[in-house]
CSV table of C-alpha atoms in Angstrom, one decimal:
chain,number,residue,atom,x,y,z
A,1,MET,CA,-11.8,-9.7,-12.2
A,2,LEU,CA,-9.8,-12.9,-11.9
A,3,ALA,CA,-6.9,-11.5,-14.0
A,4,TRP,CA,-7.0,-8.3,-11.9
A,5,SER,CA,-6.6,-10.3,-8.7
A,6,LEU,CA,-3.9,-12.6,-10.1
A,7,PHE,CA,-1.8,-9.5,-10.9
A,8,GLY,CA,-1.7,-8.7,-7.2
A,9,PHE,CA,-0.9,-12.3,-6.1
A,10,ALA,CA,1.8,-12.7,-8.7
A,11,SER,CA,3.4,-9.3,-7.8
A,12,THR,CA,3.3,-10.2,-4.1
A,13,PHE,CA,5.1,-13.5,-4.6
A,14,LEU,CA,7.7,-11.8,-6.8
A,15,ILE,CA,8.3,-9.1,-4.3
A,16,GLY,CA,8.8,-11.6,-1.5
A,17,ALA,CA,11.1,-13.9,-3.5
A,18,TYR,CA,14.0,-13.2,-1.2
A,19,ASN,CA,12.0,-13.3,2.1
A,20,ASP,CA,15.0,-14.1,4.3
A,21,ARG,CA,15.3,-10.4,4.9
A,22,PRO,CA,12.7,-8.5,7.1
A,23,THR,CA,12.4,-5.6,4.7
A,24,VAL,CA,11.4,-7.9,1.9
A,25,ARG,CA,8.6,-9.4,4.1
A,26,ASN,CA,7.4,-6.0,5.2
A,27,ASN,CA,7.3,-4.6,1.6
A,28,ALA,CA,5.5,-7.7,0.3
A,29,THR,CA,2.9,-7.3,3.1
A,30,PHE,CA,2.5,-3.6,2.2
A,31,ALA,CA,2.0,-4.5,-1.5
A,32,PHE,CA,-0.4,-7.3,-0.7
A,33,ALA,CA,-2.5,-4.9,1.5
A,34,ALA,CA,-2.5,-2.3,-1.3
A,35,TYR,CA,-3.6,-4.8,-3.9
A,36,GLY,CA,-6.2,-6.1,-1.6
A,37,ILE,CA,-7.8,-2.7,-1.3
A,38,SER,CA,-7.6,-2.3,-5.1
A,39,ASP,CA,-9.3,-5.7,-5.5
A,40,MET,CA,-12.1,-4.7,-3.2
A,41,GLY,CA,-12.8,-1.6,-5.3
A,42,MET,CA,-12.8,-3.7,-8.4
A,43,LEU,CA,-15.2,-6.2,-6.7
A,44,VAL,CA,-17.6,-3.5,-5.7
A,45,ALA,CA,-17.6,-2.1,-9.2
A,46,THR,CA,-18.1,-5.5,-10.7
A,47,ALA,CA,-20.9,-6.4,-8.3
A,48,LEU,CA,-22.9,-3.2,-9.0
A,49,THR,CA,-22.6,-3.4,-12.8
A,50,ALA,CA,-22.8,-7.2,-13.3
A,51,HIS,CA,-26.5,-7.1,-14.3
A,52,SER,CA,-26.5,-3.7,-15.9
A,53,GLY,CA,-25.4,-4.9,-19.4
A,54,ALA,CA,-25.8,-2.3,-22.1
A,55,ALA,CA,-27.6,0.1,-19.7
A,56,ALA,CA,-24.5,0.5,-17.6
A,57,ALA,CA,-23.6,3.9,-19.0
A,58,ALA,CA,-27.2,5.2,-18.7
A,59,ALA,CA,-27.4,4.1,-15.1
A,60,ALA,CA,-24.0,5.3,-14.0
A,61,ASN,CA,-23.5,4.9,-10.2
A,62,PRO,CA,-21.3,7.3,-8.2
A,63,VAL,CA,-20.2,4.3,-6.0
A,64,VAL,CA,-19.1,2.5,-9.1
A,65,ALA,CA,-17.1,5.5,-10.3
A,66,ALA,CA,-15.4,5.8,-6.9
A,67,ALA,CA,-14.6,2.1,-6.7
A,68,LEU,CA,-13.1,2.1,-10.2
A,69,ILE,CA,-10.9,5.1,-9.4
A,70,ILE,CA,-9.7,3.6,-6.1
A,71,ALA,CA,-8.9,0.3,-7.8
A,72,ALA,CA,-6.9,2.1,-10.5
A,73,MET,CA,-5.1,4.4,-8.1
A,74,PHE,CA,-4.0,1.8,-5.6
A,75,LYS,CA,-2.7,-0.5,-8.4
A,76,SER,CA,-0.7,2.3,-10.0
A,77,SER,CA,1.2,3.6,-7.0
A,78,GLN,CA,-0.6,6.9,-6.7
A,79,TRP,CA,-0.9,9.2,-3.7
A,80,PRO,CA,-1.0,8.3,-0.8
A,81,LEU,CA,0.6,5.0,-1.7
A,82,THR,CA,3.4,6.5,-3.8
A,83,SER,CA,5.9,4.1,-2.2
A,84,LEU,CA,4.2,1.0,-3.6
A,85,PHE,CA,6.5,0.7,-6.7
A,86,VAL,CA,9.6,1.6,-4.6
A,87,ARG,CA,8.7,-1.2,-2.2
A,88,SER,CA,8.0,-3.5,-5.1
A,89,MET,CA,11.6,-3.2,-6.3
A,90,GLU,CA,12.6,-5.8,-3.8
A,91,GLY,CA,11.9,-8.4,-6.5
A,92,PRO,CA,14.3,-9.5,-9.2
A,93,THR,CA,15.2,-6.9,-11.8
A,94,PRO,CA,13.6,-8.6,-14.8
A,95,ALA,CA,10.4,-9.1,-12.8
A,96,SER,CA,10.5,-5.4,-11.7
A,97,ALA,CA,10.9,-4.3,-15.3
A,98,LEU,CA,8.0,-6.4,-16.6
A,99,GLY,CA,5.6,-5.9,-13.7
A,100,TYR,CA,6.2,-2.4,-12.3
A,101,ALA,CA,7.3,-0.6,-15.5
A,102,GLY,CA,5.1,-2.5,-18.0
A,103,LEU,CA,2.0,-4.5,-17.0
A,104,SER,CA,1.0,-3.8,-13.4
A,105,ALA,CA,2.0,-0.1,-13.6
A,106,HIS,CA,-0.4,0.7,-16.5
A,107,VAL,CA,-3.2,-1.7,-15.8
A,108,GLY,CA,-5.0,1.1,-13.9
A,109,VAL,CA,-4.9,3.3,-17.0
A,110,VAL,CA,-6.3,0.5,-19.1
A,111,LEU,CA,-9.1,-0.1,-16.6
A,112,LEU,CA,-10.2,3.6,-16.6
A,113,THR,CA,-10.0,4.0,-20.3
A,114,SER,CA,-12.2,0.9,-20.9
A,115,THR,CA,-14.8,1.9,-18.3
A,116,MET,CA,-15.0,5.7,-19.1
A,117,PRO,CA,-18.9,5.6,-19.4
A,118,LEU,CA,-19.1,4.5,-15.8
A,119,TRP,CA,-17.1,7.3,-14.2
A,120,PHE,CA,-16.3,10.1,-16.7
A,121,GLY,CA,-19.8,11.6,-16.4
A,122,PHE,CA,-19.1,12.6,-12.7
A,123,ASP,CA,-17.3,15.9,-12.3
A,124,LEU,CA,-16.1,15.0,-8.9
A,125,ALA,CA,-14.6,11.8,-10.2
A,126,ARG,CA,-12.6,13.6,-12.9
A,127,VAL,CA,-11.4,16.3,-10.4
A,128,ALA,CA,-10.4,13.7,-7.9
A,129,LEU,CA,-8.5,11.7,-10.5
A,130,ALA,CA,-6.7,14.8,-11.8
A,131,LEU,CA,-5.9,16.1,-8.3
A,132,VAL,CA,-4.4,12.7,-7.2
A,133,GLY,CA,-2.4,12.6,-10.4
A,134,LEU,CA,-1.1,16.1,-9.8
A,135,ILE,CA,-0.1,15.4,-6.2
A,136,THR,CA,1.6,12.2,-7.2
A,137,ALA,CA,3.5,13.9,-10.1
A,138,VAL,CA,5.0,16.6,-7.9
A,139,HIS,CA,5.6,14.3,-4.8
A,140,SER,CA,7.2,11.4,-6.7
A,141,THR,CA,9.3,13.7,-8.9
A,142,LEU,CA,10.9,15.3,-5.9
A,143,VAL,CA,11.4,11.9,-4.2
A,144,SER,CA,13.1,10.5,-7.3
A,145,LYS,CA,15.7,13.2,-7.2
A,146,VAL,CA,17.1,12.3,-3.7
A,147,ARG,CA,16.9,8.5,-3.8
A,148,SER,CA,20.4,6.9,-3.7
A,149,ASP,CA,19.3,3.6,-5.4
A,150,ARG,CA,18.7,3.5,-9.1
A,151,LYS,CA,15.7,1.2,-9.1
A,152,GLY,CA,14.0,3.2,-6.4
A,153,ALA,CA,14.5,6.4,-8.3
A,154,ILE,CA,13.0,4.9,-11.4
A,155,ALA,CA,10.1,3.5,-9.5
A,156,SER,CA,9.3,7.0,-8.1
A,157,ALA,CA,9.7,8.5,-11.5
A,158,THR,CA,7.3,5.9,-12.9
A,159,SER,CA,4.6,6.9,-10.3
A,160,ALA,CA,5.1,10.6,-11.3
A,161,THR,CA,4.7,9.9,-15.0
A,162,LEU,CA,1.6,7.8,-14.4
A,163,GLY,CA,0.2,10.8,-12.4
A,164,CYS,CA,0.6,12.9,-15.5
A,165,ILE,CA,-1.1,10.2,-17.6
A,166,PHE,CA,-4.1,10.1,-15.2
A,167,ILE,CA,-4.4,13.9,-15.6
A,168,VAL,CA,-4.6,13.5,-19.4
A,169,LEU,CA,-7.2,10.8,-18.9
A,170,ALA,CA,-9.2,13.0,-16.6
A,171,MET,CA,-9.2,15.7,-19.3
A,172,GLY,CA,-11.0,13.2,-21.6
A,173,TYR,CA,-8.3,11.9,-23.9
A,174,PRO,CA,-8.2,8.1,-23.5
A,175,GLY,CA,-6.5,7.4,-26.8
A,176,LEU,CA,-3.6,9.8,-25.9
A,177,ALA,CA,-3.4,8.3,-22.4
A,178,LEU,CA,-3.0,4.7,-23.9
A,179,LEU,CA,-0.4,5.9,-26.4
A,180,MET,CA,1.6,7.6,-23.6
A,181,SER,CA,1.3,4.4,-21.5
A,182,PHE,CA,2.7,2.3,-24.3
A,183,GLY,CA,5.7,4.6,-24.8
A,184,HIS,CA,6.2,5.0,-21.1
A,185,ALA,CA,6.2,1.3,-20.4
A,186,ALA,CA,8.8,0.6,-23.1
A,187,PHE,CA,11.0,3.4,-21.7
A,188,ARG,CA,10.8,2.4,-18.1
A,189,MET,CA,11.4,-1.3,-18.8
A,190,ILE,CA,14.6,-0.4,-20.6
A,191,GLN,CA,15.7,1.8,-17.7
A,192,ILE,CA,15.1,-0.8,-15.1
A,193,LEU,CA,16.9,-3.5,-17.1
A,194,ARG,CA,19.9,-1.2,-17.4
A,195,ALA,CA,19.8,-0.1,-13.8
A,196,PRO,CA,22.6,-2.5,-12.6
A,197,ASN,CA,25.0,-1.0,-15.1
A,198,VAL,CA,24.2,2.6,-14.2
A,199,ILE,CA,27.6,3.4,-12.7
A,200,SER,CA,29.5,2.2,-15.8
A,201,GLU,CA,27.2,4.0,-18.1
A,202,SER,CA,27.6,7.2,-16.0
A,203,GLN,CA,31.3,7.0,-16.2
A,204,ALA,CA,31.3,6.4,-20.0
A,205,LEU,CA,28.9,9.4,-20.4
A,206,ARG,CA,31.1,11.6,-18.3
A,207,SER,CA,34.2,10.6,-20.3
A,208,ALA,CA,32.5,11.3,-23.6
A,209,LEU,CA,31.2,14.7,-22.6
A,210,GLY,CA,34.3,15.8,-20.7
A,211,SER,CA,32.3,16.8,-17.7
A,212,SER,CA,29.4,15.7,-15.6
A,213,PRO,CA,26.0,16.4,-17.2
A,214,TRP,CA,24.3,16.6,-13.8
A,215,PRO,CA,24.5,19.4,-11.3
A,216,LYS,CA,26.9,18.8,-8.5
A,217,ILE,CA,25.1,20.9,-5.9
A,218,VAL,CA,21.4,20.6,-5.2
A,219,PRO,CA,19.7,23.7,-3.7
A,220,ASP,CA,19.4,23.2,0.1
A,221,TRP,CA,15.6,24.1,0.2
A,222,LEU,CA,14.9,21.6,-2.6
A,223,TYR,CA,16.9,18.9,-0.9
A,224,ARG,CA,15.1,19.4,2.4
A,225,ILE,CA,11.6,19.3,0.8
A,226,SER,CA,12.5,16.2,-1.2
A,227,TRP,CA,14.0,14.4,1.7
A,228,THR,CA,11.0,15.2,3.9
A,229,LEU,CA,8.6,13.8,1.3
A,230,ARG,CA,10.8,10.7,1.0
A,231,ARG,CA,10.7,10.1,4.8
A,232,LEU,CA,6.9,10.4,4.8
A,233,ASP,CA,6.9,7.9,2.0
A,234,THR,CA,9.1,5.5,3.8
A,235,ASP,CA,7.4,5.8,7.2
A,236,PHE,CA,3.9,5.3,5.8
A,237,HIS,CA,3.3,1.6,6.5
A,238,MET,CA,-0.3,0.5,6.0
A,239,ILE,CA,-0.2,-2.3,8.5
A,240,TYR,CA,1.1,0.1,11.2
A,241,LEU,CA,-1.6,2.6,10.3
A,242,LEU,CA,-4.4,0.1,10.5
A,243,HIS,CA,-3.0,-1.1,13.8
A,244,ARG,CA,-3.0,2.5,15.2
A,245,ILE,CA,-6.6,3.1,14.0
A,246,SER,CA,-8.0,-0.2,15.3
A,247,LYS,CA,-6.2,-0.1,18.7
A,248,PRO,CA,-8.5,2.5,20.3
A,249,LEU,CA,-11.5,0.5,19.2
A,250,LEU,CA,-10.3,-2.5,21.3
A,251,TYR,CA,-11.0,-0.6,24.5
A,252,PHE,CA,-14.7,-0.7,23.7
A,253,TRP,CA,-14.8,-4.4,22.8
A,254,PRO,CA,-14.7,-6.8,25.7
A,255,GLU,CA,-12.0,-9.4,25.8
A,256,SER,CA,-14.6,-12.2,26.0
A,257,ARG,CA,-16.1,-11.2,22.6
A,258,ARG,CA,-12.8,-11.2,20.7
A,259,LEU,CA,-12.6,-13.9,18.1
A,260,THR,CA,-9.9,-16.6,18.1
A,261,LYS,CA,-7.9,-17.4,15.0
A,262,MET,CA,-10.3,-20.3,14.2
A,263,LYS,CA,-13.4,-18.1,14.6
A,264,GLN,CA,-11.8,-15.5,12.4
A,265,TRP,CA,-11.2,-18.1,9.6
A,266,ILE,CA,-14.8,-19.3,10.0
A,267,VAL,CA,-16.3,-15.7,9.8
A,268,THR,CA,-14.1,-15.0,6.7
A,269,ALA,CA,-15.3,-18.2,5.0
A,270,VAL,CA,-18.9,-17.3,5.7
A,271,CYS,CA,-18.5,-13.8,4.3
A,272,ILE,CA,-16.8,-15.1,1.2
A,273,LEU,CA,-19.7,-17.6,0.6
A,274,LEU,CA,-22.3,-14.8,1.1
A,275,ALA,CA,-20.5,-12.4,-1.2
A,276,GLY,CA,-20.3,-15.1,-3.9
A,277,ALA,CA,-23.8,-16.4,-3.5
A,278,PRO,CA,-25.4,-14.2,-6.2
A,279,TYR,CA,-23.0,-15.6,-8.8
A,280,THR,CA,-23.6,-19.3,-8.1
A,281,PRO,CA,-26.4,-21.7,-9.3
A,282,ILE,CA,-28.3,-20.8,-6.1
A,283,SER,CA,-29.3,-17.4,-7.6
A,284,SER,CA,-30.4,-19.1,-10.8
A,285,TYR,CA,-32.6,-21.5,-8.9
A,286,PHE,CA,-34.5,-18.7,-7.1
A,287,GLU,CA,-34.9,-16.8,-10.4
């Protein structure tokens, strides 16, 4: 659980390394919110299985299955957060290669393969995992074809391939999914590290072949679909969405009952203490 959360914190700090630009701050906030939701899913699954021990598989809980899948999906830039890896490319290129092509990208696959007894027995969980992977594979593949920046295109392609790996995992082949993840991580890391030199390599390839290996004209219908999906990806901002959802609720909450900043900090601290109480010596004392 600690390592899972540290992934999110480290990734957020790397994304916000050059925080003098507003887009960097917005993308780091988006990534932190996504990782926070993933951490909550992981925390729910951990809390409900902490005392199960060897009987965890026999007493599988649908809430645990849903929490594990949400934790893996939100960490691996799957739909509807298919822009997570694209926004994460604000960080340095070596950090992007190591984090969003190698470690952080495939940690969701590792999580689900190591916890298959907790979720694989539920048909709805397998269908949801395969469906999200399929939507992500189609969506991110089209988006990667119209992105003008090399790192952003690779990030979208990474999400698409991960969607296919999740489909394989939902079919019940964890060994194959891990093998595909290993090869995919090595391939994408090399691609991102070579991204700054893509123009020179493209010119060298064109000179060697005598012509461009890529089509010069993209079909108009395909371009329109891909561009529309990219705009939906770009305009989807989690903080803005949460603000729009919570704004109507403020009309039903009196101004006098709204918490100040200090009260919000106090309530948060109390909630954290209550959530962690079962794992402190207090619980051992009552037992």
